[in-house]
Amino acid sequence: MASPQARVQATASFPSLSEDPSGAGDRLVFCHFMIGICSNRQGSDEYDGDMQRAKDFGIDAFALNIGTDSYTDTQLGFAYDSAARNDMKIFSLSTLTVKQYASHPAQLLVDGKVFVSSFAGDGIDVEAMTSAAGQDLFFAPNFHPGQGDFSAIQGALNWMAWPSDGNNRAPREGHNITVADGDMAYLKALNGKPYIAPVSAWFSTHFGPEVSYSKNWVFPSDLLWYNRWREILALKPRFVEIITWNDYGESHYIGPLSSPHTDDGSSKWVMDMPHGGWLEMSKPFIAAYKAGTETVLDYIEDEKLVYWYRPTKRSLDCDATDTTMTGSSHHDSGNFFTGRPNGWETMADSVFVTALLKSPATVQVQSGDQAKTFQAPAGISAWTAPMGVGKQQFSVSREAQTVFSGSSLKDIVDFCVCGIYNFNAYVGTLPAPAFIDRLQPAGMALLGQGLKVECPMNTLGAP
Ligand SMILES: *[C@@H]1O[C@H](CO)[C@@H](O)[C@H](O)[C@H]1NC(C)=O
């Protein structure tokens, strides 16, 4: 059952371009948080779980993505109050809220200035914005190299946390931009000013014509979460932004499914797909990043495996029952494709496994009828095993003694779950968490919308 080692190479050749070599202690980790799906929260206490959990893992501040909806003000107030109570920090992606929250105890200050980021266009008049805010700002927007005026800002956020074709789609032959390429472009444009480097685990979205914001594509994700953290440790940027805490629609959430939220129509690919293992995996990486070291071993508290995989092989044909097969009028948006999400060929039919170990061990993966064995070193290592339909079983052993072993709560299957193409990932850990993370009723209120087949709710751990 043993097969050759397939250790994933860390990106050891990645150049270190630290703009702040002495900056340990100044480094901060942000996590992008969508207020737009939290309209159902009734009080600031409903933010406490998110604040406490993020803080426990070393996240310093939530970057609040807010719109101009009727509930925005109320939810922003709840979030700030909860953050203050839980010793977390917040900044907003809107310059409009600066005045209101500048002196709030939860407002993130950097170098003594109110920190604000933005998705505002590269053409924004920074001077006018700053004078309207009436504050000395640390303004770090999502400007783009070659477009925005980098001389007018204090730092910048790069949003492109996924390899792409340079035009918001998966890479293709001859058009293949890595996340590290983006780092280089930003560091050059920033010319020594602080950089907010993006890190994300996944990207898959599959909104059909049942909603007005139809979009259907993936970015290659596979071992991105592991590889990108390795790059971050080498790069040592002043700031890191995890994308995201709770954007379920694009499948890059690392926060709980149970975190209170409404359903934007994404529950059909989010239900039964917890991502908490990714947050657990980030903890030693975050600690190492803040310490300015590339050695994560010292920061591993508990040995574990974190593994993930899509629920089906990519060639499975769901055309007869998928939600995106009609609605060609939605093609106008440029984001909508029928059938398998655009870019699906860039995702591998593999089970991805990371081992967080204090000393070397043997890791065995049994994916359906496919078996693979790895000799994992101390520290964090990443592996790929071939995907097999059926049960997913894992074990860690040393000198013929089992350290821990167990089965995933989710099988890989050869039918279309809920009838759709689901390119989201199921993330599990071993030892398994004490409770099963599940969507709450409001988070799956639109589960049936557009579906062509029955879709049983919350099946993980069900008899
Ligand atoms: C893009 O480049 C990466 C490595 O740099 C490679 O693994 C991948 O296969 C390329 N993708 C395409 C579609 O060419």
Coordinates of C-alpha atoms and ligand atoms in Angstrom, one line a residue:
M1 CA 0.0 0.0 0.0
A2 CA 3.0 2.2 0.3
S3 CA 3.7 4.5 -2.6
P4 CA 6.5 6.9 -3.3
Q5 CA 6.9 10.0 -1.3
A6 CA 5.3 13.1 -2.9
R7 CA 6.4 15.8 -0.6
V8 CA 5.1 19.2 -1.8
Q9 CA 8.0 21.5 -2.2
A10 CA 7.8 24.6 -0.2
T11 CA 8.6 27.7 -2.4
A12 CA 12.1 27.8 -1.1
S13 CA 13.3 29.9 -4.0
F14 CA 10.8 32.7 -3.2
P15 CA 12.8 35.9 -2.8
S16 CA 12.5 37.7 0.5
L17 CA 11.7 41.3 -0.1
S18 CA 10.9 42.4 3.4
E19 CA 10.3 46.1 3.4
D20 CA 10.5 46.1 7.1
P21 CA 13.2 43.6 8.1
S22 CA 13.1 44.7 11.8
G23 CA 9.4 44.8 11.8
A24 CA 8.5 41.8 14.1
G25 CA 6.1 43.2 16.6
D26 CA 4.6 45.6 14.1
R27 CA 3.1 42.9 11.9
L28 CA -0.6 42.5 11.9
V29 CA -3.0 39.9 10.6
F30 CA -6.4 41.1 9.2
C31 CA -9.4 39.0 8.1
H32 CA -11.9 40.2 5.6
F33 CA -15.5 40.2 7.1
M34 CA -18.7 40.6 5.1
I35 CA -21.3 42.7 7.0
G36 CA -23.6 42.3 4.0
I37 CA -24.7 38.8 5.1
C38 CA -25.2 39.7 8.8
S39 CA -28.4 41.7 8.6
N40 CA -30.1 39.2 10.9
R41 CA -27.9 39.8 13.9
Q42 CA -29.9 41.2 16.8
G43 CA -27.3 42.6 19.1
S44 CA -23.5 43.1 19.5
D45 CA -23.3 39.8 21.5
E46 CA -24.0 38.0 18.2
Y47 CA -20.5 39.1 17.1
D48 CA -18.8 37.9 20.2
G49 CA -18.2 34.3 18.9
D50 CA -16.5 35.6 15.7
M51 CA -14.4 38.1 17.7
Q52 CA -13.2 35.6 20.3
R53 CA -12.5 32.9 17.8
A54 CA -10.5 35.1 15.4
K55 CA -8.5 36.5 18.3
D56 CA -7.7 33.1 19.7
F57 CA -6.0 32.2 16.4
G58 CA -3.9 35.4 16.3
I59 CA -6.1 37.5 14.0
D60 CA -5.7 41.2 15.1
A61 CA -8.4 43.0 13.2
F62 CA -11.5 42.4 11.0
A63 CA -11.6 44.3 7.8
L64 CA -15.3 45.1 7.5
N65 CA -16.7 45.0 4.0
I66 CA -19.8 47.2 4.3
G67 CA -22.3 48.5 1.8
T68 CA -24.9 51.2 2.0
D69 CA -27.8 48.9 3.0
S70 CA -30.5 49.9 5.6
Y71 CA -28.9 47.7 8.2
T72 CA -25.3 48.7 7.7
D73 CA -25.1 51.3 10.4
T74 CA -26.7 49.1 13.0
Q75 CA -24.5 46.1 12.2
L76 CA -21.4 48.2 12.1
G77 CA -22.2 49.5 15.6
F78 CA -22.7 46.0 16.9
A79 CA -19.4 44.9 15.4
Y80 CA -17.4 47.7 16.9
D81 CA -19.0 47.2 20.4
S82 CA -18.4 43.5 20.4
A83 CA -14.8 44.0 19.2
A84 CA -14.1 46.5 22.0
R85 CA -15.5 44.0 24.6
N86 CA -13.4 41.2 23.2
D87 CA -10.1 43.2 22.7
M88 CA -10.3 42.9 18.9
K89 CA -9.7 45.7 16.4
I90 CA -11.7 46.7 13.4
F91 CA -11.3 48.8 10.4
S92 CA -13.7 49.6 7.7
L93 CA -13.5 49.4 3.9
S94 CA -15.4 52.6 3.7
T95 CA -14.1 56.0 4.2
L96 CA -17.6 57.2 5.0
T97 CA -17.5 55.7 8.5
V98 CA -14.2 57.2 9.6
K99 CA -15.6 60.2 11.5
Q100 CA -18.1 58.2 13.4
Y101 CA -15.7 55.5 14.7
A102 CA -12.3 57.3 14.8
S103 CA -12.2 57.4 18.6
H104 CA -14.0 54.1 19.2
P105 CA -11.8 51.9 21.4
A106 CA -12.0 49.0 18.8
Q107 CA -10.9 51.2 15.9
L108 CA -7.5 50.0 14.5
L109 CA -4.8 52.6 14.7
V110 CA -1.5 52.1 12.9
D111 CA 1.4 54.4 13.7
G112 CA -1.1 56.5 15.7
K113 CA -3.4 57.0 12.8
V114 CA -6.9 55.8 12.1
F115 CA -6.5 52.8 9.7
V116 CA -8.9 52.6 6.8
S117 CA -8.9 50.5 3.7
S118 CA -11.1 50.7 0.7
F119 CA -12.3 49.0 -2.5
A120 CA -12.8 52.6 -3.9
G121 CA -11.5 53.0 -7.4
D122 CA -7.9 53.9 -8.2
G123 CA -9.2 57.4 -9.2
I124 CA -10.3 58.4 -5.7
D125 CA -9.2 61.9 -4.6
V126 CA -7.3 61.0 -1.5
E127 CA -6.8 64.6 -0.4
A128 CA -10.5 65.4 -0.6
M129 CA -11.3 62.1 1.2
T130 CA -8.9 62.8 4.0
S131 CA -10.1 66.3 4.6
A132 CA -13.7 65.1 4.7
A133 CA -12.7 62.5 7.3
G134 CA -11.2 65.3 9.4
Q135 CA -8.5 62.9 10.6
D136 CA -5.0 61.9 10.0
L137 CA -5.5 58.6 8.3
F138 CA -3.4 55.5 7.6
F139 CA -5.1 54.9 4.2
A140 CA -4.4 51.5 2.6
P141 CA -6.8 51.0 -0.2
N142 CA -7.0 48.3 -2.9
F143 CA -5.3 50.5 -5.4
H144 CA -3.8 48.7 -8.5
P145 CA -0.1 49.1 -9.6
G146 CA 0.0 51.3 -12.7
Q147 CA -3.5 52.7 -12.0
G148 CA -3.9 54.4 -8.6
D149 CA -1.6 57.2 -7.3
F150 CA 0.6 55.3 -4.8
S151 CA 2.3 58.5 -3.7
A152 CA -1.0 59.7 -2.1
I153 CA -1.5 56.6 0.2
Q154 CA 0.1 55.1 3.2
G155 CA -0.1 51.5 2.1
A156 CA -2.1 49.2 -0.2
L157 CA -4.1 46.0 -0.2
N158 CA -3.7 43.5 -3.0
W159 CA -7.0 41.5 -3.3
M160 CA -5.7 38.9 -5.8
A161 CA -5.1 36.0 -3.5
W162 CA -5.5 33.4 -6.2
P163 CA -3.5 32.5 -9.4
S164 CA -5.4 34.0 -12.4
D165 CA -5.2 34.9 -16.0
G166 CA -4.8 38.5 -15.1
N167 CA -8.4 39.2 -15.9
N168 CA -10.3 37.7 -12.9
R169 CA -10.5 34.2 -14.3
A170 CA -8.4 31.0 -13.8
P171 CA -5.0 30.9 -15.5
R172 CA -4.8 29.5 -19.0
E173 CA -1.9 28.8 -21.3
G174 CA 0.1 31.9 -21.8
H175 CA -1.9 33.9 -19.3
N176 CA -0.8 32.7 -15.9
I177 CA -0.3 35.2 -13.1
T178 CA 0.7 33.9 -9.7
V179 CA -0.1 35.5 -6.4
A180 CA 3.7 36.1 -5.9
D181 CA 3.7 38.0 -9.2
G182 CA 1.1 40.3 -7.6
D183 CA 3.4 40.7 -4.5
M184 CA 6.2 41.9 -6.8
A185 CA 4.0 44.4 -8.6
Y186 CA 2.7 45.8 -5.3
L187 CA 6.1 46.0 -3.6
K188 CA 7.4 47.9 -6.6
A189 CA 4.5 50.3 -6.7
L190 CA 4.6 50.8 -2.9
N191 CA 8.4 51.5 -3.0
G192 CA 8.9 50.8 0.7
K193 CA 5.4 51.7 2.0
P194 CA 3.6 48.9 3.9
Y195 CA 1.9 46.1 1.9
I196 CA -1.2 44.2 2.9
A197 CA -0.5 40.8 1.4
P198 CA -3.5 38.6 0.6
V199 CA -3.8 35.0 1.7
S200 CA -6.8 32.8 0.8
A201 CA -7.6 29.1 0.9
W202 CA -10.0 28.6 -2.0
F203 CA -12.2 30.2 -4.6
S204 CA -15.4 28.6 -6.1
T205 CA -18.7 30.3 -6.8
H206 CA -21.7 28.9 -8.6
F207 CA -24.6 31.3 -8.6
G208 CA -27.1 30.6 -11.4
P209 CA -29.9 32.6 -12.8
E210 CA -31.9 32.1 -9.6
V211 CA -30.2 35.2 -8.3
S212 CA -29.4 38.6 -9.9
Y213 CA -25.7 38.3 -9.2
S214 CA -25.1 35.1 -11.3
K215 CA -21.4 34.1 -11.4
N216 CA -19.8 30.7 -11.9
W217 CA -16.1 30.2 -11.8
V218 CA -13.1 28.9 -9.8
F219 CA -9.5 29.9 -9.3
P220 CA -7.1 27.0 -8.8
S221 CA -7.0 26.4 -5.1
D222 CA -5.8 22.9 -4.2
L223 CA -2.9 23.4 -1.8
L224 CA -3.0 27.2 -2.1
W225 CA -3.6 27.8 1.6
Y226 CA -0.4 25.9 2.5
N227 CA 1.8 27.3 -0.3
R228 CA 0.7 30.8 0.2
W229 CA 1.4 30.8 4.0
R230 CA 4.9 29.6 3.1
E231 CA 5.3 32.5 0.7
I232 CA 4.1 34.9 3.4
L233 CA 6.6 33.6 5.9
A234 CA 9.4 34.2 3.3
L235 CA 8.1 37.6 2.2
K236 CA 7.5 39.1 5.7
P237 CA 5.1 41.8 4.7
R238 CA 4.0 44.3 7.4
F239 CA 0.3 43.2 7.1
V240 CA -1.5 40.1 5.9
E241 CA -5.2 40.0 5.0
I242 CA -6.9 36.6 5.1
I243 CA -9.6 36.5 2.5
T244 CA -12.1 35.8 4.1
W245 CA -13.9 35.0 7.4
N246 CA -17.4 34.6 6.0
D247 CA -17.7 35.0 2.3
Y248 CA -19.6 31.7 1.8
G249 CA -20.6 32.6 -1.7
E250 CA -17.0 32.5 -3.0
S251 CA -16.1 29.5 -0.7
H252 CA -13.1 31.3 0.9
Y253 CA -14.6 31.4 4.4
I254 CA -12.5 30.2 7.3
G255 CA -15.1 31.2 10.0
P256 CA -17.7 28.8 11.3
L257 CA -20.8 27.8 9.2
S258 CA -22.7 28.4 12.5
S259 CA -21.7 32.0 12.7
P260 CA -25.1 33.9 12.4
H261 CA -25.8 35.0 8.8
T262 CA -28.4 35.1 6.1
D263 CA -28.4 33.0 2.9
D264 CA -27.3 34.8 -0.3
G265 CA -28.1 31.6 -2.2
S266 CA -24.7 29.9 -1.5
S267 CA -26.0 27.4 1.0
K268 CA -26.4 24.8 -1.7
W269 CA -22.6 24.6 -2.0
V270 CA -21.8 25.6 1.6
M271 CA -24.0 23.2 3.6
D272 CA -22.0 20.3 5.1
M273 CA -18.7 22.0 4.1
P274 CA -17.0 23.3 7.2
H275 CA -13.7 25.1 6.8
G276 CA -12.7 25.4 10.4
G277 CA -9.6 23.2 9.8
W278 CA -8.1 25.9 7.7
L279 CA -8.3 28.4 10.6
E280 CA -6.7 25.8 12.9
M281 CA -3.9 25.3 10.3
S282 CA -3.3 29.0 10.1
K283 CA -2.5 29.4 13.8
P284 CA 1.1 28.3 13.8
F285 CA 1.7 30.1 10.5
I286 CA 0.3 33.3 12.0
A287 CA 2.5 33.0 15.0
A288 CA 5.6 32.3 12.9
Y289 CA 4.8 35.3 10.6
K290 CA 4.5 37.6 13.6
A291 CA 7.8 36.3 15.0
G292 CA 9.5 36.8 11.6
T293 CA 10.6 33.2 11.2
E294 CA 10.0 30.6 8.5
T295 CA 10.2 27.8 11.1
V296 CA 6.7 26.9 12.1
L297 CA 7.6 23.9 14.3
D298 CA 8.0 25.9 17.4
Y299 CA 4.4 27.1 17.1
I300 CA 2.7 23.8 16.8
E301 CA 0.6 23.3 20.0
D302 CA -1.3 20.2 19.1
E303 CA -0.4 17.6 16.5
K304 CA -3.1 17.2 13.9
L305 CA -3.9 16.5 10.3
V306 CA -5.9 19.0 8.3
Y307 CA -7.3 17.6 5.1
W308 CA -9.6 18.8 2.4
Y309 CA -11.2 17.7 -0.9
R310 CA -14.1 18.4 -3.2
P311 CA -17.1 16.1 -2.7
T312 CA -16.9 14.7 -6.3
K313 CA -14.5 14.2 -9.1
R314 CA -14.3 17.0 -11.6
S315 CA -15.4 15.0 -14.6
L316 CA -18.8 14.0 -12.9
D317 CA -21.6 15.1 -15.2
C318 CA -24.3 17.1 -13.4
D319 CA -25.7 18.9 -16.5
A320 CA -29.2 17.2 -16.1
T321 CA -29.8 18.7 -12.7
D322 CA -27.4 21.6 -12.2
T323 CA -28.7 25.1 -11.5
T324 CA -26.7 27.0 -14.1
M325 CA -27.8 25.2 -17.2
T326 CA -30.4 27.9 -18.1
G327 CA -30.5 31.7 -18.0
S328 CA -28.3 32.6 -20.9
S329 CA -29.5 36.2 -20.5
H330 CA -27.2 36.3 -17.5
H331 CA -24.2 35.9 -19.7
D332 CA -24.2 39.6 -20.1
S333 CA -22.6 40.0 -16.7
G334 CA -19.5 38.3 -18.1
N335 CA -19.3 36.3 -14.9
F336 CA -21.8 33.6 -15.7
F337 CA -21.1 30.3 -17.4
T338 CA -23.3 27.2 -17.8
G339 CA -22.4 23.9 -16.3
R340 CA -19.1 23.3 -14.6
P341 CA -17.6 26.5 -13.2
N342 CA -15.3 28.2 -15.5
G343 CA -11.7 27.1 -14.7
W344 CA -12.7 23.7 -13.4
E345 CA -9.9 22.0 -15.2
T346 CA -7.4 23.8 -12.9
M347 CA -8.6 21.9 -9.9
A348 CA -7.0 18.5 -9.2
D349 CA -8.9 15.3 -8.3
S350 CA -6.8 14.9 -5.1
V351 CA -7.2 14.7 -1.4
F352 CA -5.0 17.4 0.1
V353 CA -3.4 16.7 3.5
T354 CA -1.3 18.8 5.8
A355 CA 0.4 17.3 8.8
L356 CA 1.2 19.5 11.8
L357 CA 3.7 17.4 13.7
K358 CA 6.2 17.8 16.6
S359 CA 8.3 14.9 15.3
P360 CA 8.3 12.9 12.1
A361 CA 5.5 10.4 11.5
T362 CA 4.0 8.1 8.9
V363 CA 0.8 9.5 7.4
Q364 CA -1.6 7.1 5.7
V365 CA -4.5 8.2 3.5
Q366 CA -7.2 5.8 2.3
S367 CA -9.4 7.6 -0.2
G368 CA -12.0 5.1 -1.4
D369 CA -9.9 2.3 -2.9
Q370 CA -6.9 4.6 -3.3
A371 CA -4.1 4.3 -0.7
K372 CA -1.1 6.5 -0.2
T373 CA 1.5 6.7 2.5
F374 CA 3.8 9.7 3.4
Q375 CA 6.8 10.1 5.7
A376 CA 6.0 13.5 7.1
P377 CA 8.7 15.5 8.9
A378 CA 8.3 17.6 12.0
G379 CA 6.7 21.0 11.3
I380 CA 4.0 21.5 8.8
S381 CA 4.1 19.6 5.5
A382 CA 1.6 19.2 2.7
W383 CA 0.8 16.2 0.5
T384 CA -1.6 15.2 -2.2
A385 CA -3.2 11.7 -2.4
P386 CA -5.3 10.4 -5.3
M387 CA -9.1 10.9 -4.9
G388 CA -11.2 7.8 -4.6
V389 CA -14.9 7.5 -4.3
G390 CA -16.0 6.2 -0.9
K391 CA -14.9 6.6 2.7
Q392 CA -12.0 8.9 3.5
Q393 CA -9.7 7.6 6.2
F394 CA -6.5 8.9 7.7
S395 CA -4.0 7.8 10.2
V396 CA -0.8 9.0 11.8
S397 CA 1.7 6.5 13.3
R398 CA 5.2 6.3 14.7
E399 CA 7.2 3.1 15.0
A400 CA 4.1 1.0 14.2
Q401 CA 2.1 2.7 17.0
T402 CA -1.0 4.6 15.9
V403 CA -0.9 8.2 17.2
F404 CA -4.4 8.9 15.9
S405 CA -6.6 7.7 13.2
G406 CA -10.2 8.2 12.0
S407 CA -12.7 8.6 9.1
S408 CA -14.0 11.8 7.6
L409 CA -17.6 12.7 8.2
K410 CA -18.0 13.2 4.4
D411 CA -17.5 10.6 1.7
I412 CA -16.5 11.4 -1.8
V413 CA -19.4 10.3 -4.0
D414 CA -20.1 9.6 -7.6
F415 CA -23.4 11.5 -7.8
C416 CA -24.2 15.2 -7.9
V417 CA -24.9 16.4 -4.3
C418 CA -28.1 18.5 -4.4
G419 CA -27.9 18.0 -8.1
I420 CA -25.2 20.7 -8.7
Y421 CA -21.6 21.1 -9.6
N422 CA -20.0 21.8 -6.2
F423 CA -16.3 22.8 -6.4
N424 CA -16.2 23.9 -2.8
A425 CA -14.0 22.0 -0.4
Y426 CA -14.8 19.9 2.6
V427 CA -12.2 20.5 5.3
G428 CA -11.7 18.0 8.1
T429 CA -9.3 17.6 11.0
L430 CA -7.9 14.6 12.8
P431 CA -8.4 14.5 15.8
A432 CA -11.9 15.6 14.8
P433 CA -13.4 18.7 16.4
A434 CA -15.6 18.2 19.5
F435 CA -18.7 19.5 17.7
I436 CA -20.0 19.4 14.1
D437 CA -20.1 22.9 12.6
R438 CA -23.5 23.4 10.9
L439 CA -25.4 26.1 9.1
Q440 CA -28.2 27.6 11.1
P441 CA -31.7 27.9 9.6
A442 CA -31.2 31.5 8.4
G443 CA -28.0 30.4 6.8
M444 CA -29.8 27.9 4.5
A445 CA -33.1 29.7 4.0
L446 CA -32.6 29.7 0.3
L447 CA -31.3 26.1 0.1
G448 CA -34.0 24.9 -2.3
Q449 CA -34.0 27.9 -4.6
G450 CA -33.3 26.8 -8.1
L451 CA -32.5 23.2 -7.2
K452 CA -33.9 20.5 -9.4
V453 CA -33.5 17.6 -6.9
E454 CA -34.1 17.0 -3.3
C455 CA -31.4 18.2 -1.0
P456 CA -31.3 16.8 2.6
M457 CA -30.2 19.4 5.2
N458 CA -27.2 19.1 7.4
T459 CA -26.2 15.5 6.8
L460 CA -22.8 15.5 8.5
G461 CA -22.8 13.1 11.3
A462 CA -26.4 12.1 10.6
P463 CA -27.2 8.4 11.1
Ligands
LIG1 C1 0.4 28.1 -14.3 O1 1.7 28.1 -13.7 C2 1.8 27.1 -12.6 C3 3.2 27.2 -12.0 O2 3.7 28.4 -12.2 C4 1.5 25.7 -13.2 O3 1.5 24.8 -12.1 C5 0.1 25.7 -13.8 O4 -0.1 24.4 -14.4 C6 0.0 26.8 -14.9 N1 -1.4 26.8 -15.4 C7 -1.7 26.9 -16.6 C8 -3.1 26.8 -17.0 O5 -0.9 27.0 -17.5

